[in-house]
XYZ file of C-alpha atoms in Angstrom:
457
model
C 94.660 227.344 196.094
C 94.485 223.690 196.825
C 98.320 223.442 197.598
C 98.382 226.392 200.172
C 95.259 224.677 201.825
C 97.400 221.516 201.870
C 100.136 223.657 203.130
C 98.126 225.335 206.112
C 96.829 221.593 207.099
C 100.466 220.735 207.552
C 101.610 223.737 209.595
C 98.548 223.199 211.482
C 99.656 219.821 212.835
C 103.125 221.139 213.887
C 101.658 223.672 215.524
C 99.385 220.906 217.407
C 102.276 218.868 218.153
C 104.538 221.857 219.606
C 101.170 223.258 221.428
C 100.983 219.549 223.238
C 104.530 220.141 224.610
C 103.450 223.518 225.402
C 100.626 222.836 227.640
C 101.858 219.807 229.265
C 104.985 222.030 230.205
C 102.664 224.982 231.905
C 100.496 222.242 233.586
C 103.741 221.081 235.448
C 104.765 224.721 236.264
C 107.732 224.435 233.997
C 108.827 227.545 232.076
C 108.870 227.768 228.331
C 111.650 230.162 227.154
C 110.889 230.328 223.556
C 107.944 228.998 221.657
C 108.828 228.729 217.743
C 106.505 228.319 214.760
C 108.432 226.977 211.830
C 112.215 226.220 211.720
C 114.735 228.946 212.923
C 116.009 228.989 209.152
C 115.970 232.342 207.665
C 114.046 235.351 208.423
C 111.733 235.862 211.256
C 108.041 236.953 210.338
C 107.205 237.891 213.657
C 108.101 237.746 217.015
C 106.835 238.796 220.638
C 106.469 237.831 224.037
C 103.761 236.526 226.435
C 104.167 236.260 229.696
C 108.128 234.189 230.327
C 107.893 233.189 226.927
C 108.796 234.107 223.551
C 106.914 233.572 220.615
C 108.798 233.401 217.283
C 106.870 233.033 213.732
C 109.912 232.013 211.143
C 109.801 232.253 207.789
C 110.500 228.450 206.790
C 106.607 227.500 208.528
C 106.949 224.068 208.068
C 108.345 222.963 211.607
C 108.151 224.103 215.122
C 109.939 224.009 218.637
C 109.707 224.774 222.079
C 112.702 225.320 224.349
C 112.747 225.313 227.892
C 115.386 227.623 230.482
C 117.894 224.363 230.434
C 118.141 224.824 226.741
C 118.928 228.980 226.526
C 121.634 229.105 229.285
C 122.793 232.598 227.010
C 119.684 234.372 227.696
C 120.152 237.049 230.350
C 116.638 236.854 231.647
C 117.042 232.846 232.263
C 120.342 233.493 234.058
C 118.653 234.986 236.642
C 116.339 231.587 237.012
C 117.914 229.649 239.937
C 119.353 226.265 239.235
C 116.893 224.619 241.555
C 114.371 226.552 240.331
C 111.264 224.122 239.984
C 110.560 226.118 237.104
C 113.397 224.223 234.998
C 112.530 221.257 233.473
C 115.825 219.061 234.507
C 114.103 219.479 238.385
C 111.091 217.978 237.322
C 110.461 214.208 238.177
C 111.182 211.201 235.392
C 107.515 210.616 234.927
C 106.809 214.671 234.467
C 109.630 214.817 231.998
C 108.302 212.230 229.961
C 105.109 213.374 229.705
C 106.231 216.977 228.479
C 108.468 215.005 225.836
C 105.566 212.655 224.926
C 102.896 215.126 224.797
C 103.303 216.342 221.320
C 103.154 212.508 220.175
C 99.872 212.759 222.078
C 98.350 216.128 220.776
C 98.815 214.760 217.300
C 97.114 211.212 217.895
C 94.019 212.819 219.343
C 93.685 215.967 217.286
C 94.007 213.044 214.126
C 91.250 211.602 215.694
C 89.476 214.483 216.315
C 89.734 215.700 212.448
C 88.554 212.066 211.643
C 85.442 212.210 213.813
C 84.906 215.837 212.366
C 84.484 214.292 208.904
C 81.998 211.636 210.192
C 80.235 213.580 211.718
C 80.166 216.501 209.362
C 80.249 214.207 205.603
C 78.023 211.580 207.581
C 80.267 208.740 205.651
C 83.974 207.428 205.768
C 86.168 205.902 203.202
C 86.607 202.203 203.583
C 90.210 202.047 201.416
C 88.095 199.874 199.079
C 86.423 199.856 195.580
C 84.600 197.922 193.379
C 86.078 197.066 190.094
C 83.955 196.808 187.388
C 84.352 195.467 183.647
C 82.698 198.654 181.666
C 83.185 197.348 178.330
C 86.001 195.522 176.139
C 88.497 197.044 173.877
C 88.136 194.982 170.485
C 91.227 196.332 169.221
C 93.754 194.985 171.995
C 94.872 191.770 170.925
C 94.128 189.568 173.640
C 91.711 186.840 174.254
C 89.353 188.458 176.802
C 86.425 188.983 174.552
C 86.465 185.214 173.963
C 86.383 184.655 177.698
C 83.313 184.837 178.827
C 83.625 187.957 181.158
C 80.854 190.702 180.262
C 80.185 193.998 180.735
C 78.699 194.708 184.439
C 81.044 191.904 185.687
C 82.420 192.976 189.223
C 86.289 191.828 189.766
C 87.029 190.334 193.041
C 89.918 188.161 192.172
C 93.101 187.773 190.013
C 95.299 185.270 190.486
C 93.594 183.935 194.013
C 94.489 188.004 195.276
C 91.159 190.004 196.511
C 90.896 193.244 194.202
C 89.580 195.786 196.166
C 91.007 198.630 193.850
C 91.651 199.402 189.999
C 95.657 199.931 190.672
C 95.767 196.026 192.350
C 93.946 194.877 189.062
C 96.086 196.806 186.857
C 99.094 195.906 188.418
C 98.752 192.182 187.876
C 97.862 192.537 184.415
C 101.422 194.492 183.666
C 102.894 191.805 185.551
C 101.430 189.251 183.690
C 102.344 190.124 180.006
C 103.667 188.656 176.828
C 107.796 188.266 176.520
C 108.244 190.431 179.980
C 111.530 189.154 179.481
C 111.716 187.410 182.771
C 111.365 183.619 182.918
C 111.726 180.650 186.026
C 114.302 178.328 186.274
C 112.228 175.420 186.146
C 110.339 176.362 183.021
C 114.055 177.082 180.966
C 115.169 173.371 182.683
C 111.880 171.870 180.857
C 112.174 174.101 177.665
C 115.740 172.813 177.181
C 114.829 168.677 178.079
C 111.947 169.328 174.798
C 114.274 171.035 172.583
C 116.783 167.891 172.833
C 114.207 165.639 173.012
C 112.747 166.934 169.685
C 116.391 167.064 168.264
C 118.320 164.153 169.396
C 121.525 165.478 167.552
C 121.921 168.664 168.769
C 124.981 169.591 170.621
C 125.533 172.877 172.872
C 125.722 174.957 170.058
C 122.715 175.523 166.929
C 125.187 176.304 164.184
C 124.437 179.281 161.580
C 122.089 177.348 158.664
C 121.227 174.726 161.155
C 117.476 173.599 161.308
C 115.793 172.524 164.628
C 111.983 171.876 165.712
C 111.167 173.801 168.585
C 108.604 172.742 171.093
C 104.926 174.399 171.568
C 104.484 177.804 172.977
C 103.369 176.960 176.797
C 102.527 179.308 179.653
C 104.719 180.181 182.266
C 103.134 180.634 185.919
C 100.883 182.659 187.180
C 102.181 185.750 189.006
C 101.448 185.642 192.451
C 102.034 188.594 195.196
C 101.918 189.431 198.457
C 98.933 191.373 200.342
C 101.653 194.085 201.037
C 102.575 194.300 197.201
C 99.481 194.689 196.465
C 98.525 197.342 199.081
C 101.543 199.671 197.463
C 103.424 199.441 200.685
C 106.328 196.999 199.627
C 108.035 196.662 196.429
C 107.734 194.368 194.398
C 110.524 191.770 193.968
C 110.389 188.733 191.283
C 112.745 185.859 191.449
C 112.910 184.819 188.111
C 115.905 184.980 185.854
C 115.944 188.463 183.563
C 116.853 187.846 180.189
C 119.622 189.301 178.212
C 119.003 191.278 175.343
C 120.098 189.232 172.651
C 117.286 186.487 174.359
C 114.731 188.698 174.595
C 115.093 189.693 170.557
C 115.536 185.890 170.433
C 112.340 185.226 172.220
C 110.126 187.099 169.386
C 111.903 185.777 166.761
C 110.714 182.596 167.781
C 107.197 183.308 169.106
C 104.539 180.790 166.939
C 107.306 179.347 165.336
C 107.585 175.304 165.028
C 111.110 175.145 163.129
C 114.069 177.304 163.149
C 116.971 178.078 161.203
C 119.268 179.580 162.770
C 120.563 183.022 160.821
C 123.728 182.497 163.171
C 125.530 180.535 165.909
C 123.235 180.354 169.095
C 123.749 178.140 172.074
C 121.161 175.924 173.148
C 120.917 177.331 176.138
C 119.872 180.722 174.753
C 117.357 179.401 172.489
C 115.845 177.694 175.887
C 115.366 180.757 177.611
C 114.159 182.557 174.784
C 111.579 179.805 174.498
C 110.933 179.956 178.341
C 109.415 183.798 177.998
C 105.816 183.513 176.815
C 102.555 184.701 178.425
C 101.553 184.360 182.145
C 98.021 183.448 182.681
C 95.406 185.243 184.302
C 92.951 183.783 186.266
C 89.770 186.006 186.708
C 87.101 185.747 189.383
C 83.829 187.967 189.129
C 80.493 188.194 190.606
C 77.719 188.108 188.146
C 74.089 188.372 189.646
C 75.362 187.462 192.986
C 77.120 184.137 191.410
C 81.233 183.990 191.505
C 82.804 183.125 188.093
C 86.235 182.066 187.601
C 87.609 182.354 184.086
C 90.998 180.972 183.216
C 94.355 181.666 181.160
C 93.401 184.764 179.900
C 96.173 186.288 178.014
C 97.119 190.167 177.373
C 98.748 191.755 174.791
C 102.207 191.872 174.069
C 102.020 195.532 175.311
C 100.605 194.171 178.833
C 96.817 195.363 177.769
C 93.858 192.912 178.426
C 91.703 194.871 176.738
C 89.076 195.623 179.557
C 87.841 199.135 180.293
C 87.538 199.473 183.899
C 84.392 201.657 186.257
C 85.303 202.030 189.607
C 82.998 202.961 192.293
C 84.632 204.049 195.909
C 82.819 201.890 199.143
C 82.070 204.459 202.008
C 81.256 203.301 205.238
C 77.873 205.124 206.326
C 77.919 207.026 209.878
C 74.444 207.425 211.034
C 74.818 207.527 214.776
C 77.119 209.162 217.465
C 78.580 206.168 218.446
C 79.306 205.410 214.501
C 81.039 208.509 214.649
C 83.224 207.034 217.344
C 83.681 203.583 216.710
C 83.990 204.153 212.765
C 86.841 206.685 213.487
C 88.970 204.608 215.501
C 88.500 201.724 213.389
C 89.720 204.647 210.320
C 92.703 205.414 212.429
C 93.398 201.828 213.817
C 93.735 200.187 210.350
C 95.347 203.410 209.076
C 97.908 203.181 211.836
C 98.698 200.168 210.917
C 99.322 200.520 207.498
C 101.849 202.859 208.056
C 103.586 200.792 210.567
C 104.207 198.507 208.280
C 105.436 200.738 205.278
C 107.768 202.099 208.117
C 109.039 198.544 208.681
C 109.557 198.028 204.905
C 111.401 200.911 204.887
C 113.726 200.038 207.826
C 114.177 196.426 206.471
C 115.304 197.402 202.881
C 112.165 195.865 201.192
C 111.219 199.526 200.072
C 113.668 201.276 198.733
C 115.460 204.801 199.939
C 114.033 206.209 196.743
C 110.782 205.787 197.458
C 110.716 207.855 200.244
C 108.918 211.554 199.987
C 108.534 213.921 202.182
C 106.711 217.470 202.723
C 107.151 218.604 199.017
C 105.610 215.438 197.596
C 103.002 215.550 200.330
C 101.503 219.059 199.799
C 101.680 218.181 195.893
C 99.517 215.105 196.157
C 97.718 216.743 199.217
C 96.487 219.759 197.020
C 95.619 217.272 193.903
C 93.579 214.617 196.361
C 91.421 218.210 197.442
C 91.184 219.278 194.206
C 89.989 215.918 192.929
C 87.995 214.371 195.676
C 87.161 217.334 197.808
C 87.764 218.728 201.259
C 86.704 215.392 202.941
C 89.701 213.607 201.450
C 91.942 216.185 202.301
C 91.119 216.101 205.719
C 91.207 212.825 205.867
C 94.818 212.585 204.577
C 95.900 215.562 207.284
C 94.766 213.291 210.310
C 97.118 210.428 208.463
C 100.122 212.785 208.027
C 99.483 213.890 211.820
C 99.851 210.101 212.861
C 102.820 209.582 210.840
C 104.054 212.585 212.790
C 103.511 210.746 215.926
C 105.074 207.803 215.194
C 108.339 209.485 213.245
C 108.763 211.395 216.432
C 108.444 208.407 219.020
C 111.555 206.521 217.103
C 114.635 206.158 219.820
C 116.432 208.328 217.587
C 118.295 211.032 219.584
C 116.737 214.777 218.712
C 113.032 213.279 218.266
C 110.700 213.116 221.228
C 111.524 209.171 221.180
C 115.342 209.691 221.498
C 114.380 212.182 224.747
C 112.453 209.280 225.996
C 114.893 207.060 225.648
C 117.770 209.149 227.351
C 115.150 209.512 230.551
C 114.508 205.757 230.725
C 118.694 205.290 230.544
C 118.771 207.544 233.266
C 115.986 205.635 235.288
C 117.823 202.819 234.870
C 121.736 204.590 235.753
C 119.836 205.747 238.219
C 121.613 209.686 238.022
C 121.489 212.133 235.061
C 122.947 211.709 232.111
C 126.156 213.874 231.324
C 124.761 216.955 229.648
C 127.721 217.524 227.165
C 127.476 214.054 225.938
C 123.711 213.851 225.779
C 123.643 217.304 223.719
C 126.778 216.277 221.531
C 124.917 213.046 220.768
C 121.573 214.892 219.667
C 123.722 217.474 217.672
C 125.273 214.918 215.504
C 121.675 213.047 214.994
C 120.128 216.537 214.164
C 122.515 217.194 211.616
C 121.722 213.394 210.361
C 118.148 214.268 210.132
C 118.667 217.888 208.516
C 120.432 215.556 205.936
C 117.848 213.060 205.546
C 115.409 215.782 204.944
C 117.801 217.296 202.258
C 117.997 214.137 200.827
C 113.683 213.998 200.675
C 113.488 216.850 199.489
C 115.487 215.825 196.569
C 113.500 212.781 195.987
C 110.260 215.346 196.119
C 111.755 217.846 193.776
C 112.996 214.892 191.210
C 109.821 212.892 191.180
C 107.605 216.332 190.416
C 110.204 216.908 187.808
C 110.057 213.819 186.394
C 106.389 214.014 186.863
C 106.238 210.569 189.000
C 103.682 212.363 191.150
């Protein structure tokens, strides 16, 4: 049922987009020959005519389109329309064409703001996208040093390794990346361990032969994990500049752990031993708020499984909405913040910092949206719909032929050139990019299905 609700909401966003084009066209006296709900794939569920416009509802509901006489010259009714008729889109002034083309994007933005304002007025609150994260209790079965660190239940976690913590995901992410024997080491740590090995064993060569005994330096912590705000926000993939150990080096790490001497069971290179000794733990620095004061606890160590041994309690922070002015200002702030995040996420995708394999589409959105409605209620479902509406606006504004932004790009080129572009060339380019968009859609749907099957969503 919740998935069906999400499907209806997404279909409504597409309908709003196409209505934007339709109403703008009619406002300028442009004839709309066809208004389609859904994509022209598969059977037609319903078809009728309203004035000069044929209305079609397709079985594949997740889409929509508006076409003008210029797009449908084979239709007998349209052939009778004079080529110089003011009802034709191509006979309108460039600024009028631009308004009609961008009206769908404008409609999505306005509708997104309307949804957020409705939520703010009806529920008297809006999410701040932040959470209070508290230590609820300790897990004594986890072999970490957290219980002896000085941390206490009810401490509010505000920073880890200097990064502000606004949700439990960020805390868990930094803890996981700081685990014992994670298999990644820095070049400087390896060089230091190699020098320590040679200092403790001056007679040592490049190889430690089977049966040879050597002294080992003490285990020391590695560098703290430091990540950007974008990584913690989940809009940029975490990439480390550390060196990953080989399988043999990882096994050697476990073999050498806690030893001051090592009798080689086979031949090892001194380099491999240095790499293995460099893999220890990355210390955590946790800052908490307790009774209005900040306390920082250093050198916390996780277990080998990457567990710190704390049970968390999370409380979502909402922005209260108390007046009509609050409805407007807080709704606008919500839209602006989430638009910035989406633009940043899009840039990360385009620049390659987020792989295409992480791109998801309608299937994943519907599944996630249904889960959100089930677990968090309609407030979150409607707000997600508002964000998707903004996302539709952003994507449609991209200067890609076959999208609204592509049409605006061609209009701009016409203005610069001072004449209309060759229709056949424009149609050919648009057709190619439309096919590419269809292929991208198929790829994204495959990603969605794969993520669902492998339970990544």
